[in-house]
PDB file of C-alpha atoms in Angstrom:
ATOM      1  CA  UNK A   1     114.552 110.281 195.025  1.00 43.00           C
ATOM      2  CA  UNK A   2     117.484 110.613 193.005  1.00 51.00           C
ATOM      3  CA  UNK A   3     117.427 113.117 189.568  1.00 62.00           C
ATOM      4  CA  UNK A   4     119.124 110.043 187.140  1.00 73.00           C
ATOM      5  CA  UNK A   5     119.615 110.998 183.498  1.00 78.00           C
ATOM      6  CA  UNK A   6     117.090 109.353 180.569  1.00 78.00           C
ATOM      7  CA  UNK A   7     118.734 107.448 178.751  1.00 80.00           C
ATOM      8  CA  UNK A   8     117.563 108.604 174.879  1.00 75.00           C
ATOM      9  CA  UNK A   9     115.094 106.018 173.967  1.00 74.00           C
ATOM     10  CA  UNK A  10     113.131 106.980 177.249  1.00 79.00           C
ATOM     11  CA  UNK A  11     112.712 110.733 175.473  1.00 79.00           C
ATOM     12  CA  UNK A  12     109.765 110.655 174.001  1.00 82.00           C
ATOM     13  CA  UNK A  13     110.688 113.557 171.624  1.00 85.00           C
ATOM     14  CA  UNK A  14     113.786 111.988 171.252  1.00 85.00           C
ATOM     15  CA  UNK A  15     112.002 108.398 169.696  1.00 88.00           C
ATOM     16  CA  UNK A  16     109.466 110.281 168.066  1.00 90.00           C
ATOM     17  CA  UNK A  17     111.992 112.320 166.033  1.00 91.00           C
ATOM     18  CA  UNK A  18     113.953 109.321 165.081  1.00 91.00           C
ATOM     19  CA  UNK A  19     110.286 107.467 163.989  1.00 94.00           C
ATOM     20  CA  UNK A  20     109.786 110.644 161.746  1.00 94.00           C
ATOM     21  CA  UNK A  21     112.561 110.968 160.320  1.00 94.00           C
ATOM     22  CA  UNK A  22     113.057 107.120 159.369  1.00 94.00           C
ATOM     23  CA  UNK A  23     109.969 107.169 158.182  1.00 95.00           C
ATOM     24  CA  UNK A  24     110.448 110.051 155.529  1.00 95.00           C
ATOM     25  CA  UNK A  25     113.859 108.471 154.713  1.00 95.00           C
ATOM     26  CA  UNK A  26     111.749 105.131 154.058  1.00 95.00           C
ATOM     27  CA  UNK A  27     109.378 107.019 151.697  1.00 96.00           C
ATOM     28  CA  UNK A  28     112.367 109.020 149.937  1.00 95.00           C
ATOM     29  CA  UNK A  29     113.937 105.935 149.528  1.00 93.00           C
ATOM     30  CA  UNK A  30     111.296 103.871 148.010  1.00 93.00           C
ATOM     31  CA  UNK A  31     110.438 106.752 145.484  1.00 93.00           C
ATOM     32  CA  UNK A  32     114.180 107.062 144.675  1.00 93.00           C
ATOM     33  CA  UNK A  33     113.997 103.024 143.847  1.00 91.00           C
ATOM     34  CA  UNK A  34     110.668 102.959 142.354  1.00 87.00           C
ATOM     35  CA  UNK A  35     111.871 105.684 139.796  1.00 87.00           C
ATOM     36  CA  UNK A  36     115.478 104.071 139.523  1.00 88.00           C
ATOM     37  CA  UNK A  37     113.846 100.935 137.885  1.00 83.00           C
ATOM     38  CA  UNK A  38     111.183 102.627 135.975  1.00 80.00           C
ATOM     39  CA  UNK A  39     114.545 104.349 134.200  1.00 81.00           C
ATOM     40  CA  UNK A  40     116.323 100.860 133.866  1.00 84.00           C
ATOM     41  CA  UNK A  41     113.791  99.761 131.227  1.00 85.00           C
ATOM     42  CA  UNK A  42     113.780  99.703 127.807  1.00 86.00           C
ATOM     43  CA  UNK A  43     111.030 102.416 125.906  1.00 87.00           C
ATOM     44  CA  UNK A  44     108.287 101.190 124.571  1.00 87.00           C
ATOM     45  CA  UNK A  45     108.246 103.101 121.193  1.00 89.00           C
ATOM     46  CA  UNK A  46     105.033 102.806 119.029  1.00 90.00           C
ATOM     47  CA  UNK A  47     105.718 103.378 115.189  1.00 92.00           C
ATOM     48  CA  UNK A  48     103.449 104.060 112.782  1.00 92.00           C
ATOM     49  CA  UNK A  49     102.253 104.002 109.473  1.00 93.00           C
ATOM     50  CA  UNK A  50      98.791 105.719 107.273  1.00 93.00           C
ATOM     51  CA  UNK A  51      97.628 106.783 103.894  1.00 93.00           C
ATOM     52  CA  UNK A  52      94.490 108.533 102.896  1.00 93.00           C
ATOM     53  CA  UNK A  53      91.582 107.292 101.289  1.00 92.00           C
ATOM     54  CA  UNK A  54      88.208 108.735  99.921  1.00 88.00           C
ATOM     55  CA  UNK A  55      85.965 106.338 101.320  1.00 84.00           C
ATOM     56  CA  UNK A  56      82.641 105.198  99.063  1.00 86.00           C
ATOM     57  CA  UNK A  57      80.330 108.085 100.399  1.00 86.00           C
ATOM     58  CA  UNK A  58      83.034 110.642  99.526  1.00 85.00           C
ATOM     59  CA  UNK A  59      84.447 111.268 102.978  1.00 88.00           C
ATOM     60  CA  UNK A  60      88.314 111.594 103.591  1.00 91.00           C
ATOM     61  CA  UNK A  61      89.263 108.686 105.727  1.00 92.00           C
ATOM     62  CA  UNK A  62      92.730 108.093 107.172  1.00 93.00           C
ATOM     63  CA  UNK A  63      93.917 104.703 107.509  1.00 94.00           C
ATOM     64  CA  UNK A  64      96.433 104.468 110.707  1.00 95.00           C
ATOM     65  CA  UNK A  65      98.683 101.307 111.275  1.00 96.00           C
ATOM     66  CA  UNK A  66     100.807 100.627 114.871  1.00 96.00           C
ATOM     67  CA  UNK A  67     103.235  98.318 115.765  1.00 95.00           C
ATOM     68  CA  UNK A  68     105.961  98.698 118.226  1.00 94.00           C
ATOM     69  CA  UNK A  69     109.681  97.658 118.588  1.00 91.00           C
ATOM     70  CA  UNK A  70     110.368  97.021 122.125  1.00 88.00           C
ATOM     71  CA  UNK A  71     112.718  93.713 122.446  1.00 88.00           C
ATOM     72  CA  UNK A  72     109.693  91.568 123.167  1.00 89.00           C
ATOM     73  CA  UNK A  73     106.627  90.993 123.782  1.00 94.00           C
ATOM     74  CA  UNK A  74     104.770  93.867 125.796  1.00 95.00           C
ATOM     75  CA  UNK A  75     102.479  92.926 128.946  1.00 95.00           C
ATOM     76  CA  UNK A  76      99.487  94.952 130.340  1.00 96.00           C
ATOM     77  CA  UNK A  77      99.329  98.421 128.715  1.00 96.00           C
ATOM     78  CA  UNK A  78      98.056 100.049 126.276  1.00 96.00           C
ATOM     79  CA  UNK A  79      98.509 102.503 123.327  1.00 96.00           C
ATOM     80  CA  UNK A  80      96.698 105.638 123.197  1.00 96.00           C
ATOM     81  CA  UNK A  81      95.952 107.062 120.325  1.00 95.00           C
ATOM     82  CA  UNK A  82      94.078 110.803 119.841  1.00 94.00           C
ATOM     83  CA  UNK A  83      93.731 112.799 116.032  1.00 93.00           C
ATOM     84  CA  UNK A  84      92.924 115.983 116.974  1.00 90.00           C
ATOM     85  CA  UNK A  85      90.847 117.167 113.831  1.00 88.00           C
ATOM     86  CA  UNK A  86      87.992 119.915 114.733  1.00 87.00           C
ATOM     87  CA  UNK A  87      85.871 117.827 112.112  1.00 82.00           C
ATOM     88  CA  UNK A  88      85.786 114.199 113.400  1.00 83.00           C
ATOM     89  CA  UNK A  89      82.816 112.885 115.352  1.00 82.00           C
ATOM     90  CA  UNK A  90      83.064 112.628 119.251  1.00 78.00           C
ATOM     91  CA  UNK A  91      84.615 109.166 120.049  1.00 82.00           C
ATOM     92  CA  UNK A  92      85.822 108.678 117.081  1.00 85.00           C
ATOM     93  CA  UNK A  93      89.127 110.826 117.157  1.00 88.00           C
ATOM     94  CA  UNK A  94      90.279 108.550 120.218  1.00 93.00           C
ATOM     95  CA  UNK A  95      91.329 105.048 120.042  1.00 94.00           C
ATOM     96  CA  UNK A  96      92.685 102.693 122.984  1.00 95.00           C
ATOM     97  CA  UNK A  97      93.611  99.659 122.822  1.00 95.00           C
ATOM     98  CA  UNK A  98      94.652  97.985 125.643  1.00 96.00           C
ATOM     99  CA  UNK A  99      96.415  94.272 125.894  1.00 96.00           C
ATOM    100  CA  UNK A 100      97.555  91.573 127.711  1.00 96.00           C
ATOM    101  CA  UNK A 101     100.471  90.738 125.329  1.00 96.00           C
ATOM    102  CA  UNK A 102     101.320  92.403 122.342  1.00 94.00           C
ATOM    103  CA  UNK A 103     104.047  91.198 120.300  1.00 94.00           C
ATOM    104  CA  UNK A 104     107.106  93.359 118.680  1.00 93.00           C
ATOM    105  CA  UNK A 105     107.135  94.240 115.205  1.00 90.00           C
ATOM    106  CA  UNK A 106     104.596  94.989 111.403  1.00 89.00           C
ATOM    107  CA  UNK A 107     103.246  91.183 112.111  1.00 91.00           C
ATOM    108  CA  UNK A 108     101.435  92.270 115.074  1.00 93.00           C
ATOM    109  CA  UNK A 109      99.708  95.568 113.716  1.00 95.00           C
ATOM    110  CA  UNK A 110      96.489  97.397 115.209  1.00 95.00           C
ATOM    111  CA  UNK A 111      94.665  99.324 113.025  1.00 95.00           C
ATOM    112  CA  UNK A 112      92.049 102.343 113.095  1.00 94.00           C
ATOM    113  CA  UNK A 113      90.085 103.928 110.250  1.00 92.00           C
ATOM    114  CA  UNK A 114      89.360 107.627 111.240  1.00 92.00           C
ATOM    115  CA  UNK A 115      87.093 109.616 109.082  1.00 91.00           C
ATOM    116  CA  UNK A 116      87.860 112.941 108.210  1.00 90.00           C
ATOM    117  CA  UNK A 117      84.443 114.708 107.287  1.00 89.00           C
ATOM    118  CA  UNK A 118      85.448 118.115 105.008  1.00 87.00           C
ATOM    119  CA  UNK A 119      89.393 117.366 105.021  1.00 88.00           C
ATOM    120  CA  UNK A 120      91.414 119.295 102.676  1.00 86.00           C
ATOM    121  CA  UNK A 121      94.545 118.480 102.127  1.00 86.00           C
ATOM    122  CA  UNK A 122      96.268 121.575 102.994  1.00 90.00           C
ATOM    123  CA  UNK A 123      94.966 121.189 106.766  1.00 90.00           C
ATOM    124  CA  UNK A 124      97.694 119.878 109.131  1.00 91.00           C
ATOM    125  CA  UNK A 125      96.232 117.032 111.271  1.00 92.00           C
ATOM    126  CA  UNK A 126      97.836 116.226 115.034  1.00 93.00           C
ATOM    127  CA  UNK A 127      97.812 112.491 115.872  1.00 94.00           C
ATOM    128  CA  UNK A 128      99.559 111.928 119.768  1.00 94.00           C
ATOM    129  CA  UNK A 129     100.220 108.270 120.250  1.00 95.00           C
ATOM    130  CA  UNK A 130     101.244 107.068 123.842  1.00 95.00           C
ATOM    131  CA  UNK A 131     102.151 103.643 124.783  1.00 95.00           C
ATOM    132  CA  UNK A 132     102.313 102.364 128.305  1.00 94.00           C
ATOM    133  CA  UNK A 133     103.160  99.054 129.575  1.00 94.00           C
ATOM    134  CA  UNK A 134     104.121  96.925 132.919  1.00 93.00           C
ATOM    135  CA  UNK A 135     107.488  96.033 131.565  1.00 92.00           C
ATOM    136  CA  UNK A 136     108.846  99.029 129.678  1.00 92.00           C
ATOM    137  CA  UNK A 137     108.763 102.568 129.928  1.00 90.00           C
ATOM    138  CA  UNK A 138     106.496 104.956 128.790  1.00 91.00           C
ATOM    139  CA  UNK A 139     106.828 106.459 125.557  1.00 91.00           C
ATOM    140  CA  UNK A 140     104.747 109.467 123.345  1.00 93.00           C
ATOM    141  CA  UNK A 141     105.205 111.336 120.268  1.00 93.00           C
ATOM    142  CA  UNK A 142     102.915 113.439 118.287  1.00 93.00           C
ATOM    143  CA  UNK A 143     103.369 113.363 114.757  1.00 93.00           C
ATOM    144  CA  UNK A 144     101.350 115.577 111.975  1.00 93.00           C
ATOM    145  CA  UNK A 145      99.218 114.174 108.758  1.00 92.00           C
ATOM    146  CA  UNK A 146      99.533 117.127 105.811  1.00 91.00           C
ATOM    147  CA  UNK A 147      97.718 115.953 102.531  1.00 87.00           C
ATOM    148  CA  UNK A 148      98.613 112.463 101.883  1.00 85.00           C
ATOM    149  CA  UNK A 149     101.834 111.821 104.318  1.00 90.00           C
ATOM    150  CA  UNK A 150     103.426 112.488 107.351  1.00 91.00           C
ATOM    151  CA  UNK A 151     105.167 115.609 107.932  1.00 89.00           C
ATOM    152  CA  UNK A 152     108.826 114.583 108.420  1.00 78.00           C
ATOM    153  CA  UNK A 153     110.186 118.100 110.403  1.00 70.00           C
ATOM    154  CA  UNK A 154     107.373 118.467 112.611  1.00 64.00           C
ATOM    155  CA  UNK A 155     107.797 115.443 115.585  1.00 69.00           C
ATOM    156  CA  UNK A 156     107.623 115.993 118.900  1.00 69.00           C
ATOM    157  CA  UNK A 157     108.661 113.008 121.107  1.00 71.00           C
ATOM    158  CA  UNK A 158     108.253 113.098 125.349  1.00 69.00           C
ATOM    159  CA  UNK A 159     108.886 110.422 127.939  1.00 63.00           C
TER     160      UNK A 159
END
């Protein structure tokens, strides 16, 4: 019996540690790519519009508008929307609406009536808006409701 050298692939901790490690370069890889073309596409930004209006029992109620501006039509997402107001009802401060298509632009508006039980106009009211879909990238902003209009100063936009 002769003592021959192995040839590498007939190390078995030789194979396995190539298996491992082309299998964590795989993953790394795939992440890297997955992220890469997430990054490539446009944002989906939401805009918005609302006014305030005293509704026939006397409560505050503020009238929200969205539309978005992505170059075309969006497909599968949805927009989040959450007014974070101590006084509004459970359910009733968060919105989703979720679509198939939704086309660019004021023609294609979704809107939501939140009451405001006991609002007074000096009370500064948070409403985060978030809008996912398959073929842009993610986009969210909070903006703040003071009195009867938007607070210009205080945005706060994340991706």
């Amino acid at each position: 019996m002769s003592n021959k050298e192995k040839h590498w692939y007939q190390d078995g901790g030789t194979v396995f540690s190539i298996i491992v490690m082309l299998t964590l370069l795989s993953i790394w890889g795939s992440r890297f790519w997955q992220h890469e073309k997430e990054q490539q596409k446009a944002p989906a930004i939401a805009l918005n519009a609302g006014r305030l209006d005293v509704s026939p029992d006397g409560e505050p109620v503020l009238h929200l508008r969205f539309w978005h501006v992505h170059p075309g039509a969006l497909r599968n997402g949805r927009l989040t929307v959450i007014v974070d107001y101590p006084g509004v009802k459970t359910g009733e401060g968060l919105r989703i609406h979720a679509f198939d298509t939704w086309e660019p632009n004021e023609d294609h508006t979704v809107t939501w009536d939140v009451p405001l039980p006991g609002y007074d106009l000096k009370q500064r009211v948070p409403v985060r808006v978030r809008l996912e879909a398959e073929n842009a990238r993610s986009f969210a902003y909070t903006q703040v409701w003071l009195g009867t209009g938007w607070v210009e100063d205080e945005v706060s936009i994340s991706e």
